mmCIF file of C-alpha atoms in Angstrom:
data_model
loop_
_atom_site.group_PDB
_atom_site.id
_atom_site.type_symbol
_atom_site.label_atom_id
_atom_site.label_comp_id
_atom_site.label_asym_id
_atom_site.label_seq_id
_atom_site.Cartn_x
_atom_site.Cartn_y
_atom_site.Cartn_z
ATOM 1 C CA UNK A 1 -16.054 19.505 0.798
ATOM 2 C CA UNK A 2 -18.252 17.744 3.374
ATOM 3 C CA UNK A 3 -19.321 19.201 6.709
ATOM 4 C CA UNK A 4 -17.089 16.800 8.676
ATOM 5 C CA UNK A 5 -14.011 17.871 6.710
ATOM 6 C CA UNK A 6 -14.876 21.565 7.146
ATOM 7 C CA UNK A 7 -15.080 21.095 10.919
ATOM 8 C CA UNK A 8 -11.742 19.259 10.883
ATOM 9 C CA UNK A 9 -10.111 22.070 8.905
ATOM 10 C CA UNK A 10 -11.457 24.746 11.258
ATOM 11 C CA UNK A 11 -10.052 22.898 14.267
ATOM 12 C CA UNK A 12 -6.687 22.285 12.576
ATOM 13 C CA UNK A 13 -6.200 25.855 11.430
ATOM 14 C CA UNK A 14 -7.279 27.673 14.584
ATOM 15 C CA UNK A 15 -4.929 27.801 17.577
ATOM 16 C CA UNK A 16 -7.866 28.493 19.906
ATOM 17 C CA UNK A 17 -10.122 25.680 18.689
ATOM 18 C CA UNK A 18 -7.148 23.377 18.258
ATOM 19 C CA UNK A 19 -6.092 23.712 21.890
ATOM 20 C CA UNK A 20 -9.686 23.232 23.079
ATOM 21 C CA UNK A 21 -9.897 20.086 20.949
ATOM 22 C CA UNK A 22 -6.628 18.769 22.389
ATOM 23 C CA UNK A 23 -7.655 19.477 25.979
ATOM 24 C CA UNK A 24 -11.026 17.782 25.643
ATOM 25 C CA UNK A 25 -9.686 14.780 23.726
ATOM 26 C CA UNK A 26 -6.686 14.131 25.976
ATOM 27 C CA UNK A 27 -8.961 14.228 29.046
ATOM 28 C CA UNK A 28 -11.408 11.876 27.325
ATOM 29 C CA UNK A 29 -8.631 9.448 26.366
ATOM 30 C CA UNK A 30 -7.094 9.470 29.853
ATOM 31 C CA UNK A 31 -10.457 8.457 31.282
ATOM 32 C CA UNK A 32 -10.816 5.675 28.715
ATOM 33 C CA UNK A 33 -7.337 4.385 29.540
ATOM 34 C CA UNK A 34 -8.479 3.733 33.112
ATOM 35 C CA UNK A 35 -11.025 1.190 31.910
ATOM 36 C CA UNK A 36 -9.646 -0.310 28.695
ATOM 37 C CA UNK A 37 -7.036 -3.041 28.805
ATOM 38 C CA UNK A 38 -5.231 -3.598 25.487
ATOM 39 C CA UNK A 39 -5.555 -6.938 23.736
ATOM 40 C CA UNK A 40 -1.949 -8.126 23.352
ATOM 41 C CA UNK A 41 -2.855 -9.823 20.066
ATOM 42 C CA UNK A 42 -4.851 -7.070 18.416
ATOM 43 C CA UNK A 43 -3.426 -4.796 15.696
ATOM 44 C CA UNK A 44 -5.108 -1.665 14.359
ATOM 45 C CA UNK A 45 -4.227 -0.516 10.817
ATOM 46 C CA UNK A 46 -4.890 2.853 9.205
ATOM 47 C CA UNK A 47 -3.583 4.375 5.965
ATOM 48 C CA UNK A 48 -3.333 8.096 5.232
ATOM 49 C CA UNK A 49 -5.364 8.913 8.360
ATOM 50 C CA UNK A 50 -8.295 6.720 7.300
ATOM 51 C CA UNK A 51 -8.613 7.857 3.687
ATOM 52 C CA UNK A 52 -7.324 4.732 1.962
ATOM 53 C CA UNK A 53 -6.750 0.986 2.045
ATOM 54 C CA UNK A 54 -3.231 1.189 0.685
ATOM 55 C CA UNK A 55 0.518 1.534 1.076
ATOM 56 C CA UNK A 56 2.599 0.000 3.861
ATOM 57 C CA UNK A 57 -0.267 -0.607 6.305
ATOM 58 C CA UNK A 58 -2.016 -2.676 3.630
ATOM 59 C CA UNK A 59 1.177 -4.607 2.867
ATOM 60 C CA UNK A 60 1.751 -5.248 6.579
ATOM 61 C CA UNK A 61 -1.841 -6.455 6.930
ATOM 62 C CA UNK A 62 -1.648 -8.867 3.992
ATOM 63 C CA UNK A 63 1.751 -10.127 5.091
ATOM 64 C CA UNK A 64 0.584 -10.839 8.642
ATOM 65 C CA UNK A 65 -2.775 -12.407 7.786
ATOM 66 C CA UNK A 66 -0.950 -14.899 5.550
ATOM 67 C CA UNK A 67 1.565 -15.800 8.272
ATOM 68 C CA UNK A 68 0.495 -18.805 10.415
ATOM 69 C CA UNK A 69 2.459 -17.326 13.333
ATOM 70 C CA UNK A 70 -0.169 -14.575 13.518
ATOM 71 C CA UNK A 71 -3.294 -16.670 12.901
ATOM 72 C CA UNK A 72 -4.589 -15.993 16.420
ATOM 73 C CA UNK A 73 -4.215 -12.204 16.109
ATOM 74 C CA UNK A 74 -7.174 -9.860 15.722
ATOM 75 C CA UNK A 75 -6.722 -7.423 12.815
ATOM 76 C CA UNK A 76 -8.787 -4.224 12.712
ATOM 77 C CA UNK A 77 -8.892 -1.590 9.970
ATOM 78 C CA UNK A 78 -9.974 2.013 10.589
ATOM 79 C CA UNK A 79 -11.452 4.129 7.786
ATOM 80 C CA UNK A 80 -13.145 7.515 7.691
ATOM 81 C CA UNK A 81 -15.888 5.883 5.621
ATOM 82 C CA UNK A 82 -15.731 2.110 6.255
ATOM 83 C CA UNK A 83 -18.692 1.382 3.985
ATOM 84 C CA UNK A 84 -16.637 2.386 0.939
ATOM 85 C CA UNK A 85 -14.107 -0.402 1.437
ATOM 86 C CA UNK A 86 -15.525 -3.772 0.422
ATOM 87 C CA UNK A 87 -12.380 -5.730 -0.469
ATOM 88 C CA UNK A 88 -13.050 -9.420 0.263
ATOM 89 C CA UNK A 89 -9.911 -9.884 2.377
ATOM 90 C CA UNK A 90 -10.911 -7.126 4.775
ATOM 91 C CA UNK A 91 -12.242 -8.390 8.059
ATOM 92 C CA UNK A 92 -13.205 -6.131 10.925
ATOM 93 C CA UNK A 93 -13.624 -2.440 10.074
ATOM 94 C CA UNK A 94 -14.292 0.539 12.340
ATOM 95 C CA UNK A 95 -14.998 4.205 11.749
ATOM 96 C CA UNK A 96 -12.104 6.568 12.416
ATOM 97 C CA UNK A 97 -14.518 9.518 12.499
ATOM 98 C CA UNK A 98 -16.212 8.676 15.775
ATOM 99 C CA UNK A 99 -15.326 8.815 19.449
ATOM 100 C CA UNK A 100 -15.738 5.039 19.562
ATOM 101 C CA UNK A 101 -12.587 4.884 17.444
ATOM 102 C CA UNK A 102 -10.499 5.638 20.524
ATOM 103 C CA UNK A 103 -11.918 2.549 22.233
ATOM 104 C CA UNK A 104 -10.614 0.420 19.349
ATOM 105 C CA UNK A 105 -7.332 2.319 19.380
ATOM 106 C CA UNK A 106 -6.718 1.692 23.067
ATOM 107 C CA UNK A 107 -7.977 -1.883 22.848
ATOM 108 C CA UNK A 108 -5.357 -2.662 20.167
ATOM 109 C CA UNK A 109 -1.893 -3.117 21.619
ATOM 110 C CA UNK A 110 -0.246 -2.440 18.243
ATOM 111 C CA UNK A 111 -0.895 0.429 15.844
ATOM 112 C CA UNK A 112 0.391 0.282 12.253
ATOM 113 C CA UNK A 113 0.148 3.428 10.131
ATOM 114 C CA UNK A 114 1.829 5.616 7.535
ATOM 115 C CA UNK A 115 0.674 8.973 8.930
ATOM 116 C CA UNK A 116 -1.322 9.938 12.033
ATOM 117 C CA UNK A 117 -3.382 7.245 13.743
ATOM 118 C CA UNK A 118 -4.215 9.268 16.852
ATOM 119 C CA UNK A 119 -6.357 11.906 15.076
ATOM 120 C CA UNK A 120 -3.699 14.547 15.856
ATOM 121 C CA UNK A 121 -4.007 13.935 19.596
ATOM 122 C CA UNK A 122 -0.471 13.009 20.744
ATOM 123 C CA UNK A 123 -1.302 11.314 24.037
ATOM 124 C CA UNK A 124 0.885 9.033 26.158
ATOM 125 C CA UNK A 125 0.241 5.343 25.524
ATOM 126 C CA UNK A 126 2.391 3.214 27.801
ATOM 127 C CA UNK A 127 0.411 0.037 27.076
ATOM 128 C CA UNK A 128 0.189 0.474 23.297
ATOM 129 C CA UNK A 129 2.907 0.231 20.633
ATOM 130 C CA UNK A 130 2.825 2.935 17.935
ATOM 131 C CA UNK A 131 4.523 1.694 14.723
ATOM 132 C CA UNK A 132 5.071 4.325 12.043
ATOM 133 C CA UNK A 133 5.820 3.649 8.351
ATOM 134 C CA UNK A 134 5.925 7.226 7.073
ATOM 135 C CA UNK A 135 4.606 7.707 3.523
ATOM 136 C CA UNK A 136 7.874 8.448 1.795
ATOM 137 C CA UNK A 137 11.341 9.900 2.094
ATOM 138 C CA UNK A 138 11.122 13.619 2.961
ATOM 139 C CA UNK A 139 11.651 15.723 -0.150
ATOM 140 C CA UNK A 140 9.639 18.731 0.977
ATOM 141 C CA UNK A 141 9.932 20.257 4.444
ATOM 142 C CA UNK A 142 7.931 18.918 7.381
ATOM 143 C CA UNK A 143 7.338 19.965 10.970
ATOM 144 C CA UNK A 144 8.868 23.266 12.091
ATOM 145 C CA UNK A 145 10.496 23.839 8.726
ATOM 146 C CA UNK A 146 7.169 23.612 6.875
ATOM 147 C CA UNK A 147 5.929 27.101 6.120
ATOM 148 C CA UNK A 148 2.370 27.916 7.187
ATOM 149 C CA UNK A 149 1.729 24.674 9.066
ATOM 150 C CA UNK A 150 -1.425 24.756 11.172
ATOM 151 C CA UNK A 151 -0.953 24.996 14.981
ATOM 152 C CA UNK A 152 -2.596 21.651 15.737
ATOM 153 C CA UNK A 153 -0.526 19.763 13.172
ATOM 154 C CA UNK A 154 2.672 21.443 14.397
ATOM 155 C CA UNK A 155 1.837 20.452 17.966
ATOM 156 C CA UNK A 156 1.358 16.870 16.783
ATOM 157 C CA UNK A 157 4.764 16.787 15.081
ATOM 158 C CA UNK A 158 6.437 18.085 18.225
ATOM 159 C CA UNK A 159 4.706 15.819 20.722
ATOM 160 C CA UNK A 160 3.677 12.570 19.033
ATOM 161 C CA UNK A 161 5.484 9.577 20.497
ATOM 162 C CA UNK A 162 6.138 6.831 17.975
ATOM 163 C CA UNK A 163 7.490 3.723 19.660
ATOM 164 C CA UNK A 164 9.041 2.509 16.405
ATOM 165 C CA UNK A 165 9.550 4.524 13.238
ATOM 166 C CA UNK A 166 10.794 2.712 10.133
ATOM 167 C CA UNK A 167 13.201 4.613 7.869
ATOM 168 C CA UNK A 168 14.662 3.920 4.449
ATOM 169 C CA UNK A 169 18.227 4.838 5.389
ATOM 170 C CA UNK A 170 20.488 7.361 7.048
ATOM 171 C CA UNK A 171 19.124 10.390 5.165
ATOM 172 C CA UNK A 172 15.504 10.129 6.315
ATOM 173 C CA UNK A 173 16.652 8.805 9.698
ATOM 174 C CA UNK A 174 18.422 12.091 10.398
ATOM 175 C CA UNK A 175 15.506 14.157 9.074
ATOM 176 C CA UNK A 176 12.908 12.286 11.104
ATOM 177 C CA UNK A 177 14.948 12.684 14.269
ATOM 178 C CA UNK A 178 14.444 16.436 13.839
ATOM 179 C CA UNK A 179 10.855 16.271 12.614
ATOM 180 C CA UNK A 180 9.593 13.810 15.270
ATOM 181 C CA UNK A 181 11.786 14.516 18.333
ATOM 182 C CA UNK A 182 9.742 12.339 20.731
ATOM 183 C CA UNK A 183 10.229 9.100 18.749
ATOM 184 C CA UNK A 184 11.582 6.345 20.988
ATOM 185 C CA UNK A 185 13.156 3.951 18.471
ATOM 186 C CA UNK A 186 14.107 4.322 14.810
ATOM 187 C CA UNK A 187 14.239 1.141 12.728
ATOM 188 C CA UNK A 188 16.668 1.675 9.848
ATOM 189 C CA UNK A 189 15.612 -1.428 7.934
ATOM 190 C CA UNK A 190 13.871 0.140 4.956
ATOM 191 C CA UNK A 191 10.178 0.127 4.128
ATOM 192 C CA UNK A 192 7.671 -2.499 2.986
ATOM 193 C CA UNK A 193 7.051 -0.724 -0.321
ATOM 194 C CA UNK A 194 9.368 -2.930 -2.371
ATOM 195 C CA UNK A 195 7.317 -5.912 -1.232
ATOM 196 C CA UNK A 196 4.089 -4.287 -2.427
ATOM 197 C CA UNK A 197 5.242 -4.507 -6.038
ATOM 198 C CA UNK A 198 6.544 -8.053 -5.523
ATOM 199 C CA UNK A 199 3.129 -9.088 -4.200
ATOM 200 C CA UNK A 200 1.358 -7.565 -7.187
ATOM 201 C CA UNK A 201 3.788 -9.209 -9.622
ATOM 202 C CA UNK A 202 2.819 -12.599 -8.211
ATOM 203 C CA UNK A 203 -0.896 -11.994 -8.613
ATOM 204 C CA UNK A 204 -1.404 -9.770 -11.633
ATOM 205 C CA UNK A 205 0.344 -9.190 -14.962
ATOM 206 C CA UNK A 206 1.155 -5.909 -16.666
ATOM 207 C CA UNK A 207 -1.303 -6.884 -19.415
ATOM 208 C CA UNK A 208 -4.109 -7.319 -16.856
ATOM 209 C CA UNK A 209 -3.355 -3.930 -15.306
ATOM 210 C CA UNK A 210 -3.527 -2.286 -18.718
ATOM 211 C CA UNK A 211 -6.862 -3.960 -19.394
ATOM 212 C CA UNK A 212 -8.231 -2.712 -16.072
ATOM 213 C CA UNK A 213 -7.230 0.819 -17.039
ATOM 214 C CA UNK A 214 -8.604 0.479 -20.555
ATOM 215 C CA UNK A 215 -5.186 0.751 -22.205
ATOM 216 C CA UNK A 216 -5.105 -0.781 -25.667
ATOM 217 C CA UNK A 217 -2.265 1.222 -27.233
ATOM 218 C CA UNK A 218 1.304 -0.038 -27.521
ATOM 219 C CA UNK A 219 2.653 3.437 -26.755
ATOM 220 C CA UNK A 220 5.049 3.789 -23.781
ATOM 221 C CA UNK A 221 3.242 4.572 -20.520
ATOM 222 C CA UNK A 222 3.972 7.963 -18.974
ATOM 223 C CA UNK A 223 2.855 8.346 -15.347
ATOM 224 C CA UNK A 224 2.345 11.938 -14.162
ATOM 225 C CA UNK A 225 2.290 12.354 -10.370
ATOM 226 C CA UNK A 226 2.194 15.998 -9.236
ATOM 227 C CA UNK A 227 2.173 16.789 -5.550
ATOM 228 C CA UNK A 228 -0.342 18.781 -3.512
ATOM 229 C CA UNK A 229 0.452 22.478 -3.107
ATOM 230 C CA UNK A 230 -1.705 23.356 -0.090
ATOM 231 C CA UNK A 231 -1.935 27.005 -1.144
ATOM 232 C CA UNK A 232 -3.358 29.092 -3.967
ATOM 233 C CA UNK A 233 -0.418 29.242 -6.347
ATOM 234 C CA UNK A 234 0.330 32.354 -8.394
ATOM 235 C CA UNK A 235 2.483 30.513 -10.901
ATOM 236 C CA UNK A 236 1.778 27.501 -13.114
ATOM 237 C CA UNK A 237 2.078 24.259 -11.131
ATOM 238 C CA UNK A 238 0.773 21.357 -13.239
ATOM 239 C CA UNK A 239 1.027 20.466 -16.890
ATOM 240 C CA UNK A 240 -1.652 22.238 -18.924
ATOM 241 C CA UNK A 241 -4.350 20.455 -20.875
ATOM 242 C CA UNK A 242 -2.582 21.390 -24.100
ATOM 243 C CA UNK A 243 0.690 19.830 -22.894
ATOM 244 C CA UNK A 244 -1.045 16.660 -21.762
ATOM 245 C CA UNK A 245 -2.793 16.414 -25.129
ATOM 246 C CA UNK A 246 0.561 16.800 -26.866
ATOM 247 C CA UNK A 247 2.049 14.021 -24.726
ATOM 248 C CA UNK A 248 -0.744 11.622 -25.667
ATOM 249 C CA UNK A 249 0.533 11.656 -29.260
ATOM 250 C CA UNK A 250 3.553 9.590 -28.228
ATOM 251 C CA UNK A 251 2.587 8.181 -24.826
ATOM 252 C CA UNK A 252 -0.254 6.620 -22.909
ATOM 253 C CA UNK A 253 -0.559 9.279 -20.213
ATOM 254 C CA UNK A 254 -1.780 8.390 -16.724
ATOM 255 C CA UNK A 255 -2.490 11.130 -14.207
ATOM 256 C CA UNK A 256 -2.396 10.229 -10.530
ATOM 257 C CA UNK A 257 -2.971 13.078 -8.090
ATOM 258 C CA UNK A 258 -1.986 13.456 -4.461
ATOM 259 C CA UNK A 259 -4.558 12.070 -2.035
ATOM 260 C CA UNK A 260 -5.572 15.637 -1.085
ATOM 261 C CA UNK A 261 -6.025 16.659 -4.727
ATOM 262 C CA UNK A 262 -9.169 16.495 -6.798
ATOM 263 C CA UNK A 263 -9.272 14.290 -9.873
ATOM 264 C CA UNK A 264 -8.761 15.795 -13.316
ATOM 265 C CA UNK A 265 -10.148 14.471 -16.555
ATOM 266 C CA UNK A 266 -8.183 15.657 -19.554
ATOM 267 C CA UNK A 267 -9.415 14.075 -22.776
ATOM 268 C CA UNK A 268 -7.352 10.986 -23.557
ATOM 269 C CA UNK A 269 -5.456 11.177 -20.281
ATOM 270 C CA UNK A 270 -6.277 8.319 -17.901
ATOM 271 C CA UNK A 271 -7.101 9.529 -14.393
ATOM 272 C CA UNK A 272 -6.085 6.932 -11.821
ATOM 273 C CA UNK A 273 -6.242 8.705 -8.457
ATOM 274 C CA UNK A 274 -7.702 5.694 -6.658
ATOM 275 C CA UNK A 275 -5.699 3.046 -8.488
ATOM 276 C CA UNK A 276 -2.723 1.459 -6.743
ATOM 277 C CA UNK A 277 0.439 3.455 -7.330
ATOM 278 C CA UNK A 278 2.479 0.255 -7.173
ATOM 279 C CA UNK A 279 0.431 -1.431 -9.888
ATOM 280 C CA UNK A 280 1.057 1.667 -11.983
ATOM 281 C CA UNK A 281 4.788 1.277 -11.369
ATOM 282 C CA UNK A 282 4.598 -2.137 -13.062
ATOM 283 C CA UNK A 283 3.440 -0.687 -16.384
ATOM 284 C CA UNK A 284 5.135 2.733 -16.285
ATOM 285 C CA UNK A 285 8.013 3.501 -18.642
ATOM 286 C CA UNK A 286 8.486 7.162 -17.684
ATOM 287 C CA UNK A 287 7.638 8.993 -14.449
ATOM 288 C CA UNK A 288 7.096 12.744 -14.296
ATOM 289 C CA UNK A 289 6.714 14.400 -10.915
ATOM 290 C CA UNK A 290 7.602 17.724 -9.317
ATOM 291 C CA UNK A 291 8.331 17.830 -5.590
ATOM 292 C CA UNK A 292 6.792 14.499 -4.599
ATOM 293 C CA UNK A 293 8.972 11.859 -2.954
ATOM 294 C CA UNK A 294 7.365 9.187 -5.147
ATOM 295 C CA UNK A 295 10.485 9.055 -7.338
ATOM 296 C CA UNK A 296 12.549 7.563 -4.489
ATOM 297 C CA UNK A 297 10.408 4.414 -4.647
ATOM 298 C CA UNK A 298 10.256 4.373 -8.441
ATOM 299 C CA UNK A 299 14.005 4.851 -8.954
ATOM 300 C CA UNK A 300 14.772 1.261 -7.883
ATOM 301 C CA UNK A 301 13.178 -0.017 -11.113
ATOM 302 C CA UNK A 302 15.710 1.831 -13.271
ATOM 303 C CA UNK A 303 13.127 3.556 -15.480
ATOM 304 C CA UNK A 304 13.250 7.187 -16.590
ATOM 305 C CA UNK A 305 12.310 9.955 -14.159
ATOM 306 C CA UNK A 306 11.826 13.628 -15.041
ATOM 307 C CA UNK A 307 10.875 16.502 -12.748
ATOM 308 C CA UNK A 308 8.597 19.309 -13.917
ATOM 309 C CA UNK A 309 8.967 22.369 -11.664
ATOM 310 C CA UNK A 310 7.651 25.543 -13.341
ATOM 311 C CA UNK A 311 6.868 27.093 -9.943
ATOM 312 C CA UNK A 312 10.168 26.254 -8.278
ATOM 313 C CA UNK A 313 10.747 29.744 -6.847
ATOM 314 C CA UNK A 314 7.243 30.029 -5.423
ATOM 315 C CA UNK A 315 7.330 26.464 -4.078
ATOM 316 C CA UNK A 316 10.677 27.003 -2.359
ATOM 317 C CA UNK A 317 9.381 30.229 -0.786
ATOM 318 C CA UNK A 318 5.936 28.978 0.244
ATOM 319 C CA UNK A 319 6.561 25.285 1.017
ATOM 320 C CA UNK A 320 10.287 24.564 1.092
ATOM 321 C CA UNK A 321 12.322 21.472 0.215
ATOM 322 C CA UNK A 322 15.214 19.550 1.754
ATOM 323 C CA UNK A 323 16.684 18.404 -1.544
ATOM 324 C CA UNK A 324 17.076 20.099 -4.908
ATOM 325 C CA UNK A 325 16.215 17.507 -7.565
ATOM 326 C CA UNK A 326 18.802 18.810 -10.023
ATOM 327 C CA UNK A 327 21.672 19.990 -7.788
ATOM 328 C CA UNK A 328 21.481 17.378 -5.029
ATOM 329 C CA UNK A 329 20.122 14.355 -6.894
ATOM 330 C CA UNK A 330 21.176 14.884 -10.493
ATOM 331 C CA UNK A 331 17.715 14.279 -11.946
ATOM 332 C CA UNK A 332 16.705 15.990 -15.203
ATOM 333 C CA UNK A 333 14.477 18.960 -14.336
ATOM 334 C CA UNK A 334 12.284 21.051 -16.653
ATOM 335 C CA UNK A 335 11.102 24.514 -15.609
ATOM 336 C CA UNK A 336 8.744 24.962 -18.551
ATOM 337 C CA UNK A 337 6.632 22.714 -20.744
ATOM 338 C CA UNK A 338 8.928 23.401 -23.695
ATOM 339 C CA UNK A 339 11.937 22.255 -21.676
ATOM 340 C CA UNK A 340 10.088 19.105 -20.645
ATOM 341 C CA UNK A 341 9.254 18.250 -24.255
ATOM 342 C CA UNK A 342 12.912 18.736 -25.167
ATOM 343 C CA UNK A 343 14.036 16.440 -22.356
ATOM 344 C CA UNK A 344 11.595 13.746 -23.431
ATOM 345 C CA UNK A 345 12.873 13.931 -27.004
ATOM 346 C CA UNK A 346 16.510 13.612 -25.937
ATOM 347 C CA UNK A 347 17.893 10.159 -26.646
ATOM 348 C CA UNK A 348 20.464 10.172 -23.840
ATOM 349 C CA UNK A 349 19.412 9.378 -20.274
ATOM 350 C CA UNK A 350 21.815 8.919 -17.354
ATOM 351 C CA UNK A 351 20.491 5.771 -15.666
ATOM 352 C CA UNK A 352 23.448 5.875 -13.303
ATOM 353 C CA UNK A 353 21.704 8.701 -11.455
ATOM 354 C CA UNK A 354 18.805 6.364 -10.616
ATOM 355 C CA UNK A 355 21.167 3.685 -9.321
ATOM 356 C CA UNK A 356 22.939 6.274 -7.182
ATOM 357 C CA UNK A 357 19.657 7.540 -5.705
ATOM 358 C CA UNK A 358 18.543 3.994 -4.881
ATOM 359 C CA UNK A 359 21.893 3.140 -3.310
ATOM 360 C CA UNK A 360 22.034 6.279 -1.190
ATOM 361 C CA UNK A 361 18.398 6.636 -0.132
ATOM 362 C CA UNK A 362 16.621 3.268 -0.545
ATOM 363 C CA UNK A 363 19.138 0.447 -0.309
ATOM 364 C CA UNK A 364 17.370 -2.019 1.995
ATOM 365 C CA UNK A 365 15.575 -5.106 0.780
ATOM 366 C CA UNK A 366 11.869 -5.161 1.618
ATOM 367 C CA UNK A 367 12.341 -8.347 3.632
ATOM 368 C CA UNK A 368 14.527 -6.476 6.121
ATOM 369 C CA UNK A 369 11.493 -4.436 7.165
ATOM 370 C CA UNK A 370 9.314 -7.571 7.270
ATOM 371 C CA UNK A 371 11.658 -9.259 9.746
ATOM 372 C CA UNK A 372 11.929 -6.131 11.890
ATOM 373 C CA UNK A 373 8.142 -5.649 12.054
ATOM 374 C CA UNK A 374 7.453 -9.265 13.003
ATOM 375 C CA UNK A 375 10.085 -9.102 15.740
ATOM 376 C CA UNK A 376 8.389 -6.034 17.221
ATOM 377 C CA UNK A 377 4.952 -7.658 17.164
ATOM 378 C CA UNK A 378 6.194 -10.855 18.770
ATOM 379 C CA UNK A 379 8.630 -9.512 21.340
ATOM 380 C CA UNK A 380 7.574 -5.994 22.407
#
């Protein structure tokens, strides 16, 4: 862990240092606001708080830069380490890890993100428009219901003021009303994530993706996406090396960790932590996850989903969930590696469960969100 991240963690996890940080930063930002006038045609994008060039902010960026109606707009991307992102379509980049970042933030009238763009400083921004595409439907608890949340992050949840927050449907709409009580407008028009896959399908084939990943086998592709625990677990959480090795006999196994997790390299298992999740969707035949909300986005493709939850009791006690995958959603759940192997060897699979999940939680077409976003940028 780098020094910068250690300092961030100390500030986040200490009430004393967190409040000092907030006081200093809010005062600093208020002073900047006196001198900086937003550019009405400038949009700032950030994904996963500056860690990635991905997800809905990336889709929004590509969509807008290809639209002639936005040809005179200035697009700015913020990254924690801008030098790491060299994609040819990227234009102006700024560092999110410097005080100068707040100049770019205030200078941009519109902010597009899928997490925090304000560096956990929930300040008032009457001349800026904060547009939030949260990174998934809430499966695990957030905000006040999240056990052990750091004081600074909890303060952010309670006080951040999104001008527009996009939701998939009524379920996450109701949850986000509780989690982010200061949000001004909720846009129940779905997310841009369905369009991410459509964009990739136009530009790259499944065969090309497999070549990029070094896949030569004709075995079905099994994508394993465990979530981040955030605590030192006492029980087993992930599939063991022996189980992964066993799976490689019948499947091409791809491991993709949470963006907070460290990569793992397990023999024949392909580690794809930095590879696009939505490209992986295109070649995946079976998804295995645990408490991640990734399955909500994958369910629309009608391909098998299994949940592996050996630490369900500990996870419920130490993290908490809103939905039980088996009782509430009807998904097949394994609580041991032996159970998972049995499920995978079972011929019957209830695909109707996937259709029901998609209908109830993710029913909007991706173009609905496109239209809503463009209307905000042109008329607000």
